[in-house]
Coordinates of C-alpha atoms and ligand atoms in Angstrom, one line a residue:
M1 CA 6.6 -34.3 -24.0
D2 CA 9.2 -33.4 -21.3
L3 CA 8.6 -30.9 -18.4
I4 CA 9.9 -27.6 -20.2
A5 CA 8.5 -28.2 -23.5
R6 CA 4.8 -28.4 -21.4
I7 CA 5.5 -25.3 -19.2
A8 CA 6.5 -23.3 -22.4
A9 CA 3.7 -24.5 -24.1
I10 CA 0.9 -23.5 -21.2
V11 CA 3.5 -19.8 -20.7
G12 CA 4.8 -19.1 -23.9
E13 CA 8.6 -19.8 -24.7
K14 CA 10.0 -17.4 -24.1
H15 CA 8.7 -16.8 -20.4
V16 CA 11.0 -19.9 -19.5
F17 CA 13.9 -19.9 -18.7
V18 CA 16.7 -22.4 -18.8
D19 CA 20.5 -21.2 -19.5
A20 CA 22.7 -20.1 -16.5
E21 CA 22.7 -16.1 -17.3
A22 CA 19.1 -15.8 -17.7
Q23 CA 18.6 -18.4 -14.6
A24 CA 21.0 -15.8 -12.5
P25 CA 19.2 -13.3 -11.0
F26 CA 16.6 -15.7 -9.9
L27 CA 18.9 -17.6 -8.0
T28 CA 20.6 -15.6 -5.2
D29 CA 19.3 -13.2 -2.4
W30 CA 19.1 -9.7 -2.0
L31 CA 21.7 -10.2 0.7
G32 CA 24.5 -12.4 -1.5
K33 CA 23.9 -15.1 1.6
Y34 CA 22.1 -17.8 -0.5
R35 CA 22.8 -19.0 -3.8
G36 CA 20.2 -21.9 -5.7
A37 CA 19.6 -24.1 -8.9
A38 CA 16.2 -24.3 -10.8
A39 CA 14.9 -26.8 -13.5
A40 CA 13.4 -23.6 -15.0
I41 CA 12.4 -19.8 -14.4
V42 CA 9.3 -19.9 -15.6
R43 CA 6.8 -16.2 -15.7
P44 CA 3.5 -17.1 -15.7
G45 CA 1.3 -14.2 -17.8
S46 CA -2.1 -15.3 -15.6
T47 CA -4.0 -16.6 -12.5
E48 CA -4.7 -19.6 -15.4
D49 CA -1.2 -19.9 -16.3
V50 CA 0.1 -19.8 -12.8
A51 CA -2.8 -22.9 -12.1
A52 CA -2.0 -25.3 -15.4
V53 CA 2.0 -24.9 -14.0
L54 CA 1.0 -25.8 -11.0
A55 CA -1.5 -28.9 -11.9
L56 CA 1.1 -30.1 -14.0
C57 CA 4.3 -29.5 -11.8
A58 CA 2.2 -31.1 -8.7
A59 CA 0.9 -34.3 -11.3
R60 CA 5.3 -34.7 -11.8
K61 CA 6.2 -34.1 -7.8
I62 CA 8.5 -31.0 -9.1
P63 CA 8.7 -27.8 -6.6
I64 CA 8.0 -25.1 -6.7
V65 CA 9.3 -21.7 -5.3
P66 CA 7.1 -18.7 -5.6
Q67 CA 9.0 -15.4 -6.2
G68 CA 8.1 -11.6 -6.5
G69 CA 10.5 -9.2 -6.7
N70 CA 13.2 -11.5 -4.8
T71 CA 13.5 -8.6 -2.0
S72 CA 13.7 -11.5 1.0
M73 CA 15.8 -11.1 3.9
S74 CA 15.5 -13.9 5.0
G75 CA 16.3 -16.3 2.0
G76 CA 13.0 -17.0 1.4
A77 CA 12.5 -16.7 -2.6
T78 CA 15.8 -18.5 -3.3
P79 CA 15.6 -22.6 -4.4
D80 CA 18.2 -25.0 -2.7
M81 CA 20.9 -26.3 -4.8
S82 CA 19.1 -30.2 -6.1
G83 CA 18.4 -28.2 -9.3
R84 CA 14.3 -30.0 -9.1
A85 CA 12.5 -27.1 -8.5
V86 CA 10.2 -24.0 -10.4
V87 CA 11.5 -20.9 -10.0
L88 CA 7.9 -19.3 -10.3
S89 CA 8.3 -15.4 -10.9
L90 CA 5.1 -13.4 -11.4
T91 CA 6.6 -10.3 -12.0
R92 CA 4.8 -10.6 -16.1
M93 CA 1.6 -9.8 -13.5
N94 CA 1.7 -6.6 -13.0
R95 CA -1.6 -5.0 -13.8
V96 CA -3.8 -3.3 -11.2
R97 CA -7.1 -5.2 -12.2
A98 CA -9.8 -1.8 -10.9
V99 CA -9.9 0.6 -8.2
D100 CA -12.8 1.1 -6.3
P101 CA -12.8 5.1 -4.6
V102 CA -16.7 4.1 -2.9
G103 CA -14.9 1.1 -1.1
N104 CA -12.2 2.3 -1.1
T105 CA -10.2 -0.9 -2.6
M106 CA -7.7 -1.1 -5.0
T107 CA -7.9 -4.6 -6.7
V108 CA -4.5 -5.6 -8.1
D109 CA -2.3 -8.7 -9.4
A110 CA 0.4 -10.2 -7.2
G111 CA 3.4 -8.8 -9.4
V112 CA 2.6 -5.2 -8.9
V113 CA 5.3 -3.5 -7.6
L114 CA 4.4 -2.2 -4.2
A115 CA 6.0 1.4 -5.3
K116 CA 3.0 1.4 -8.5
V117 CA 0.1 0.4 -6.4
Q118 CA 1.1 3.7 -3.7
E119 CA 1.2 4.9 -7.2
A120 CA -2.5 4.3 -8.3
A121 CA -4.0 4.5 -5.2
K122 CA -2.2 8.8 -5.3
A123 CA -3.7 9.1 -9.0
A124 CA -7.1 8.1 -7.4
G125 CA -6.8 11.0 -5.0
R126 CA -6.1 7.8 -2.1
F127 CA -3.4 6.5 -0.1
F128 CA -2.2 3.2 0.1
P129 CA 0.5 3.2 2.9
L130 CA 2.7 0.2 3.1
S131 CA 5.8 1.3 2.3
L132 CA 9.9 0.4 3.2
G133 CA 13.2 0.4 1.6
A134 CA 12.5 -1.7 -1.2
E135 CA 9.5 -0.4 -2.4
G136 CA 10.7 -0.2 -6.0
S137 CA 11.2 -3.6 -6.8
C138 CA 8.9 -5.9 -4.0
T139 CA 5.3 -7.0 -4.8
I140 CA 2.6 -7.3 -3.5
G141 CA 2.3 -11.2 -3.5
G142 CA 5.8 -11.2 -1.7
N143 CA 4.2 -8.9 0.5
L144 CA 1.3 -10.6 1.2
A145 CA 3.4 -13.8 1.7
A146 CA 5.9 -12.6 4.2
N147 CA 3.2 -10.1 6.0
A148 CA 5.9 -7.4 5.0
G149 CA 5.6 -4.2 7.9
G150 CA 7.8 -1.4 6.9
V151 CA 7.9 2.2 8.4
A152 CA 4.4 3.2 8.3
V153 CA 2.7 -0.2 10.8
L154 CA 2.4 2.2 14.0
R155 CA -0.2 3.9 12.2
Y156 CA -1.4 1.3 9.3
G157 CA -0.7 -1.5 10.0
T158 CA 1.0 -4.7 8.5
M159 CA 0.2 -6.4 5.2
R160 CA -2.5 -8.4 7.1
E161 CA -4.4 -5.1 8.1
L162 CA -4.3 -3.6 5.2
T163 CA -6.0 -6.5 2.9
L164 CA -9.2 -7.7 2.6
G165 CA -9.4 -10.3 -0.6
L166 CA -6.6 -12.4 -1.8
E167 CA -7.3 -15.3 -5.0
V168 CA -4.4 -18.4 -4.1
V169 CA -3.5 -21.2 -6.4
L170 CA -3.2 -24.1 -4.5
P171 CA -0.4 -26.9 -5.4
D172 CA -2.7 -29.0 -7.2
G173 CA -4.1 -26.3 -9.7
R174 CA -6.8 -25.5 -8.4
I175 CA -7.9 -21.5 -8.2
W176 CA -9.4 -20.0 -4.7
D177 CA -11.3 -16.8 -5.5
G178 CA -11.3 -14.7 -2.0
L179 CA -11.2 -12.1 -4.3
T180 CA -13.8 -9.8 -1.5
A181 CA -13.6 -6.5 -0.6
L182 CA -15.5 -6.8 2.0
R183 CA -15.0 -5.4 5.8
K184 CA -17.2 -7.5 7.4
D185 CA -17.2 -11.3 6.6
N186 CA -18.0 -13.8 9.7
T187 CA -18.6 -17.0 7.5
G188 CA -15.8 -19.1 9.2
Y189 CA -12.2 -19.8 9.3
A190 CA -10.2 -16.7 7.9
L191 CA -8.2 -18.4 5.0
R192 CA -7.3 -15.0 3.8
D193 CA -5.2 -14.7 7.3
L194 CA -3.4 -18.0 6.7
F195 CA -1.7 -17.2 3.4
I196 CA -0.8 -14.1 4.0
G197 CA 2.4 -14.7 6.1
S198 CA 2.7 -18.0 4.8
E199 CA 5.8 -17.5 3.2
G200 CA 4.5 -19.1 -0.3
T201 CA 4.5 -22.7 1.4
L202 CA 0.8 -23.3 1.2
G203 CA -0.2 -21.6 -2.2
V204 CA 0.2 -18.9 -4.4
I205 CA -1.1 -16.0 -4.4
T206 CA -2.7 -14.6 -7.6
G207 CA -3.9 -11.4 -7.0
A208 CA -5.6 -9.2 -4.2
V209 CA -8.0 -6.5 -2.7
L210 CA -6.2 -3.9 -0.4
K211 CA -7.5 -1.3 1.6
L212 CA -7.5 2.9 0.6
F213 CA -7.4 5.4 2.6
P214 CA -7.6 8.9 2.4
Q215 CA -4.5 11.1 1.8
P216 CA -2.5 12.8 4.2
M217 CA -2.5 16.0 2.9
A218 CA 0.0 17.3 5.9
R219 CA 3.2 15.7 7.0
A220 CA 6.1 16.9 9.8
T221 CA 9.1 15.1 9.7
A222 CA 12.2 15.6 12.3
F223 CA 15.3 13.8 13.1
V224 CA 16.1 13.8 16.3
A225 CA 18.9 12.8 18.9
V226 CA 18.1 10.7 22.1
N227 CA 20.8 9.1 24.6
D228 CA 19.8 5.2 24.0
A229 CA 16.6 3.3 23.4
S230 CA 15.5 4.0 26.6
A231 CA 15.0 7.3 25.8
A232 CA 13.9 7.1 22.3
L233 CA 11.0 5.0 24.4
A234 CA 10.2 7.7 27.0
L235 CA 10.0 10.0 23.7
L236 CA 7.6 7.8 22.2
S237 CA 4.7 8.4 24.8
S238 CA 6.0 12.3 25.5
V239 CA 5.3 12.5 20.8
R240 CA 2.1 10.0 21.5
A241 CA 0.7 12.0 24.3
R242 CA 0.8 15.0 21.7
S243 CA -0.1 13.5 18.6
G244 CA -2.4 10.3 18.7
D245 CA -3.2 8.7 16.0
R246 CA -1.2 11.2 13.9
L247 CA 2.3 9.3 14.7
T248 CA 2.9 7.6 11.9
A249 CA 6.6 6.2 12.1
F250 CA 8.9 6.2 14.8
E251 CA 12.2 4.7 13.6
F252 CA 15.5 4.4 16.0
M253 CA 18.8 4.3 15.0
T254 CA 21.9 3.8 17.5
G255 CA 25.1 6.2 16.6
D256 CA 27.6 3.1 15.0
C257 CA 24.5 2.7 13.0
L258 CA 24.5 6.2 11.7
S259 CA 28.5 6.5 11.2
L260 CA 27.9 3.4 9.2
I261 CA 25.0 4.9 7.4
L262 CA 27.6 8.4 6.6
K263 CA 30.8 5.8 6.0
H264 CA 29.1 4.1 2.7
I265 CA 26.5 6.1 1.5
S266 CA 27.5 8.6 0.0
D267 CA 24.4 11.5 -0.7
A268 CA 22.8 10.9 3.0
R269 CA 23.5 13.7 5.2
L270 CA 22.9 13.9 9.2
P271 CA 21.3 17.6 10.1
L272 CA 22.8 18.0 13.6
G273 CA 26.6 17.1 13.3
A274 CA 28.1 14.8 14.0
P275 CA 26.4 10.9 14.9
P276 CA 24.7 11.5 18.0
P277 CA 25.0 7.9 20.6
A278 CA 21.2 7.6 18.8
A279 CA 18.7 9.7 16.9
V280 CA 14.8 8.8 16.1
L281 CA 13.2 10.0 12.6
I282 CA 9.7 10.6 13.8
E283 CA 7.1 11.4 10.8
L284 CA 3.5 13.1 11.8
S285 CA 0.6 13.2 8.7
D286 CA -2.9 13.7 9.0
A287 CA -5.5 16.1 7.3
D288 CA -4.8 19.1 9.2
D289 CA -2.6 21.7 6.9
E290 CA 0.9 21.4 7.9
L291 CA 1.5 24.4 10.6
E292 CA -0.9 23.1 12.5
L293 CA 0.8 19.6 12.2
T294 CA 4.2 21.1 12.9
G295 CA 3.1 22.7 16.2
R296 CA 1.9 19.8 18.0
L297 CA 5.8 18.2 16.8
E298 CA 7.6 21.6 17.9
S299 CA 5.9 21.1 21.3
A300 CA 5.8 17.7 22.3
L301 CA 9.7 18.1 21.2
V302 CA 9.9 21.2 23.7
E303 CA 8.1 19.1 26.2
A304 CA 10.6 16.3 25.8
A305 CA 14.2 18.2 25.4
E306 CA 12.5 20.3 29.1
A307 CA 12.8 16.8 30.7
D308 CA 15.8 15.6 29.5
I309 CA 15.0 13.1 27.1
V310 CA 15.8 15.0 23.9
L311 CA 19.8 16.1 23.2
D312 CA 18.4 18.3 20.2
A313 CA 15.9 17.6 17.2
A314 CA 15.8 19.1 13.7
I315 CA 12.6 19.5 11.8
A316 CA 12.4 19.1 8.2
Q317 CA 11.2 23.0 7.2
D318 CA 10.1 21.3 3.0
G319 CA 9.3 18.1 1.5
A320 CA 13.2 17.7 0.3
Q321 CA 14.3 17.7 3.8
S322 CA 12.0 15.6 5.0
K323 CA 12.9 13.5 2.0
A324 CA 17.0 14.3 2.9
F325 CA 15.8 12.5 6.4
W326 CA 14.3 9.4 4.9
R327 CA 17.7 8.4 3.0
I328 CA 19.4 8.3 5.9
R329 CA 17.4 5.7 7.5
E330 CA 17.0 3.8 3.6
G331 CA 20.3 3.8 3.0
V332 CA 21.0 1.6 6.4
S333 CA 20.6 -2.2 4.7
Q334 CA 22.6 -1.3 2.2
A335 CA 25.3 0.4 4.2
L336 CA 25.5 -2.6 6.1
V337 CA 25.5 -5.3 2.9
R338 CA 28.5 -2.8 1.7
E339 CA 30.8 -2.8 5.1
G340 CA 30.3 -7.1 5.7
K341 CA 28.4 -10.1 6.1
A342 CA 26.2 -9.2 9.1
A343 CA 23.7 -12.0 11.4
K344 CA 20.7 -10.4 11.2
H345 CA 18.4 -10.6 13.1
D346 CA 14.6 -9.2 13.3
V347 CA 13.1 -9.2 16.5
S348 CA 9.7 -8.2 18.0
V349 CA 9.4 -7.1 22.0
P350 CA 6.2 -5.7 24.0
V351 CA 7.8 -2.0 23.0
A352 CA 7.7 -0.9 27.1
A353 CA 10.8 -3.9 26.9
I354 CA 12.6 -2.7 24.5
A355 CA 15.6 -0.7 26.2
D356 CA 15.9 -3.5 28.3
F357 CA 16.3 -5.8 25.4
V358 CA 19.0 -3.8 23.8
A359 CA 21.3 -3.5 27.1
A360 CA 21.0 -7.3 27.6
A361 CA 21.3 -7.9 24.1
D362 CA 24.4 -5.9 23.8
A363 CA 25.8 -7.0 27.0
A364 CA 25.7 -10.7 26.2
V365 CA 26.9 -10.5 22.8
T366 CA 29.9 -8.6 23.2
A367 CA 30.3 -11.2 26.5
A368 CA 30.1 -14.0 24.0
A369 CA 32.1 -12.6 21.2
P370 CA 35.1 -9.3 22.3
G371 CA 34.9 -6.6 19.4
V372 CA 31.5 -7.4 17.9
R373 CA 29.6 -4.5 16.1
P374 CA 25.9 -4.5 17.2
I375 CA 24.2 -2.6 14.4
V376 CA 21.0 -1.9 16.2
F377 CA 18.2 0.3 14.3
G378 CA 14.2 -0.4 13.8
H379 CA 10.9 0.8 13.7
L380 CA 10.9 1.2 17.7
G381 CA 7.3 2.2 18.4
D382 CA 6.3 -1.5 17.2
G383 CA 8.5 -3.1 19.2
N384 CA 10.7 -4.3 15.9
L385 CA 14.4 -4.3 16.2
H386 CA 16.7 -4.9 13.3
Y387 CA 19.1 -6.1 16.3
N388 CA 22.2 -6.9 13.1
L389 CA 26.1 -8.2 14.4
L390 CA 28.7 -7.3 12.3
P391 CA 31.7 -9.3 13.1
P392 CA 35.2 -8.0 14.9
V393 CA 37.4 -5.6 13.1
G394 CA 39.5 -8.0 11.8
L395 CA 38.0 -11.1 11.9
G396 CA 37.3 -12.9 8.5
D397 CA 33.8 -14.1 7.5
T398 CA 34.0 -17.5 7.5
E399 CA 35.4 -17.2 11.4
F400 CA 32.5 -15.2 12.1
A401 CA 30.1 -17.1 10.4
A402 CA 31.3 -20.1 13.2
L403 CA 30.7 -17.6 15.6
A404 CA 27.0 -16.4 14.4
P405 CA 24.7 -19.2 15.0
G406 CA 25.7 -18.3 18.7
L407 CA 25.5 -15.0 18.7
T408 CA 21.7 -15.5 17.4
H409 CA 21.3 -17.9 20.0
I410 CA 21.6 -15.2 22.7
V411 CA 20.0 -12.5 20.7
H412 CA 16.9 -14.9 20.3
D413 CA 16.9 -16.3 24.0
E414 CA 16.7 -12.5 25.3
T415 CA 14.2 -12.1 23.1
R416 CA 12.3 -14.3 24.0
R417 CA 12.9 -14.2 27.5
R418 CA 10.5 -10.7 26.7
R419 CA 7.8 -13.2 25.7
G420 CA 9.3 -12.0 21.9
S421 CA 9.3 -13.0 18.5
I422 CA 12.7 -14.1 16.1
S423 CA 10.7 -12.5 13.2
A424 CA 9.0 -9.4 13.1
E425 CA 8.4 -8.8 9.8
H426 CA 11.5 -10.8 7.1
G427 CA 9.9 -13.9 7.9
I428 CA 11.8 -17.5 8.9
G429 CA 12.7 -18.3 5.5
Q430 CA 15.5 -20.7 5.4
L431 CA 17.7 -18.4 7.4
R432 CA 15.8 -19.0 10.7
V433 CA 13.5 -22.7 9.9
S434 CA 16.6 -24.0 12.6
E435 CA 15.5 -21.8 15.4
M436 CA 12.5 -22.9 14.9
P437 CA 12.1 -26.1 16.8
R438 CA 13.9 -24.0 19.3
C439 CA 11.7 -20.8 19.7
K440 CA 7.9 -21.8 19.0
A441 CA 6.9 -24.5 21.1
P442 CA 5.6 -28.0 20.0
I443 CA 1.7 -27.4 19.4
E444 CA 2.3 -24.9 16.9
L445 CA 4.6 -26.4 15.4
E446 CA 2.3 -29.6 15.4
L447 CA -0.8 -27.7 14.6
M448 CA 1.3 -25.3 11.4
R449 CA 2.6 -29.1 10.5
S450 CA -0.5 -30.1 10.1
L451 CA -1.7 -27.4 8.6
K452 CA 0.8 -28.0 5.8
G453 CA 0.5 -31.3 5.3
L454 CA -3.2 -29.9 4.6
F455 CA -2.8 -28.0 1.3
D456 CA 0.3 -29.1 0.3
P457 CA 0.6 -33.0 1.2
D458 CA 3.6 -33.5 -0.8
G459 CA 5.0 -31.0 0.8
L460 CA 5.6 -29.1 -3.5
L461 CA 5.6 -25.1 -2.3
N462 CA 8.6 -23.6 -1.1
P463 CA 9.6 -26.7 0.6
G464 CA 12.9 -25.5 2.9
K465 CA 11.8 -22.5 4.1
L466 CA 9.7 -21.5 7.5
L467 CA 8.8 -25.2 8.4
P468 CA 11.7 -27.8 9.7
G469 CA 11.6 -30.9 8.8
P470 CA 10.3 -33.5 11.2
A471 CA 14.5 -34.4 11.8
E472 CA 15.3 -31.2 13.1
N473 CA 13.2 -31.2 16.6
Ligands
FAD1 P1 10.4 -11.8 -2.7 O1 11.7 -11.6 -1.6 O2 10.3 -12.5 -3.8 O3 9.5 -13.7 -1.7 C1 9.4 -13.0 -0.1 C2 8.6 -14.9 -0.3 O4 7.2 -14.5 -0.6 C3 9.1 -15.9 -0.4 O5 9.3 -17.1 0.8 C4 8.4 -16.2 -1.8 O6 8.2 -17.7 -2.0 C5 7.3 -15.7 -1.1 N1 6.4 -15.2 -2.8 C6 6.6 -14.4 -3.3 N2 5.5 -14.0 -3.9 C7 4.5 -15.1 -3.6 C8 3.1 -15.2 -4.5 N3 2.9 -14.1 -5.4 N4 2.6 -15.9 -3.8 C9 3.4 -16.6 -2.9 N5 4.5 -16.6 -1.9 C10 4.9 -15.7 -2.7 N6 10.4 -6.0 4.7 C11 9.6 -5.4 6.1 O7 8.5 -5.9 6.6 N7 10.1 -4.0 5.8 C12 10.9 -3.5 5.6 O8 11.0 -2.5 6.4 C13 11.8 -4.3 4.7 N8 12.8 -3.6 4.3 C14 13.2 -3.7 3.4 C15 14.4 -3.0 2.7 C16 14.9 -3.5 1.8 C17 16.3 -2.7 1.1 C18 15.1 -5.0 0.9 C19 15.9 -5.5 0.5 C20 14.3 -5.6 1.9 C21 13.1 -5.1 2.9 N9 11.9 -5.7 3.0 C22 10.8 -5.7 4.6 C23 12.0 -7.6 3.2 C24 11.6 -7.6 1.6 O9 11.2 -6.0 0.7 C25 9.5 -7.8 2.2 O10 9.2 -8.9 3.0 C26 9.1 -8.2 0.8 O11 7.8 -8.1 1.5 C27 9.3 -9.2 -0.4 O12 8.9 -8.6 -1.3 P2 9.1 -9.5 -2.3 O13 8.3 -9.2 -3.7 O14 10.1 -8.5 -3.1 O15 8.9 -10.7 -2.4
2HG2 C1 14.1 -2.2 7.3 O1 13.9 -1.7 8.4 C2 13.8 -3.4 7.1 O2 15.4 -1.1 6.8 C3 15.7 -4.1 6.2 O3 12.8 -3.8 7.3 C4 16.1 -4.2 7.9 O4 18.3 -5.0 6.9 C5 17.6 -4.8 7.2 O5 18.3 -5.4 8.9
ZN3 ZN1 12.2 -3.5 8.7

């Protein structure tokens, strides 16, 4: 029997897509930067289906590209153009398996959409804190494979810190049942943490045990105008001193970023009139009552204004206003896509070095490419900036594409100079794979390759992603 017929016998014929129209949405990425081809798109309905498909493909040396919501910002879920790969889309596996309100855990299939997990936690009187712009379509499996961050890392940590157990199918089809809900387990190497952030290169995640938290009863949100990243950094210290770990989000946007949002996102409104030089979106959350929390935020902002750190500020008066503030921040990625083809960077540096990084990177990229437009925003409280570069006005996509690798080197060199990382949360995927030999120590690459060889000796899982081939060293 041929491969497609055998896979259809496992998952059901209607869950195998071979015609071009049905395949199309799975073969390009959210940014529209990459295109690929596949032998089939396969939608398994259970862990056993995944195991059987992987065993079959391993025997025939067929590459597998795991895919969740396909919202990767690094081309991580798009196959290459060879047409040999099977794209394994996990979105049919979308059950919340169990909620344990005593242990504060939830066990889910990997294909559950993040927003559904948040809703299920809420329905159980609990809270699942991972939050990001793509939450209506990204999946828990993708969040795990990418070790997603988002806007609440400051308080709750990344996906790695929100996860207790995993179920994973290995490239040869064996199932590792690591679905434990233990808060403490010191029995050797942390396999769970190896799979988290492995970008689908070591195994296919099919289930997870997630941590739940108490529902925050109160929220206070402010949109604050500042002069630059340096003022934002001073404001971070000042708000933190007043609010401690109630500080949940601290999101930075430059004035150019705000202008771009106003240009492209029709329902976004700035609370303080014309775009300031830069702005910060701050959110506090707690079990306190709303008045007490708003009071804390207000005092911190008054103090900062007296110290000339803040230019102006608006505190949301109700849920609708808070949502409107967040709409501004959530519109950035879409606004960027509408403006043009940006060179995207997702760097992290020590928080204290962030203003210095922005100043140095801005100076270096504009010297190298006069007129280039840095659109800088991100999770400043985590030391993570999305340092996007738009082409100079009038320069075509092809001409800018030729400049982009040099600009990326500049941005990444400024990052490394500060002992930072070239990917804080979006992962390496195919976008940054050529940067790995420049930015990772040889010993790190050697260890990563050894691990890859151990889990996936034939290199069948998500080839071309994360790890450069030996020739690219
Ligand atoms: P996919 O895009 O389908 O896949 C991502 C990677 O995971 C690929 O390498 C894929 O092969 C692998 N993978 C997927 N499922 C599995 C599985 N079950 N087992 C093994 N490997 C798997 N990211 C952030 O961290 N923070 C943000 O704030 C953020 N904001 C975003 C905003 C927008 C508008 C968009 C479009 C994206 C954003 N992202 C953000 C990036 C992206 O949404 C996240 O990385 C998300 O975690 C990806 O989930 P997904 O299900 O879409 O995964
Ligand atoms: C965000 O923080 C996402 O909004 C997307 O991580 C960033 O589009 C980007 O560069
Ligand atoms: Zn982000």
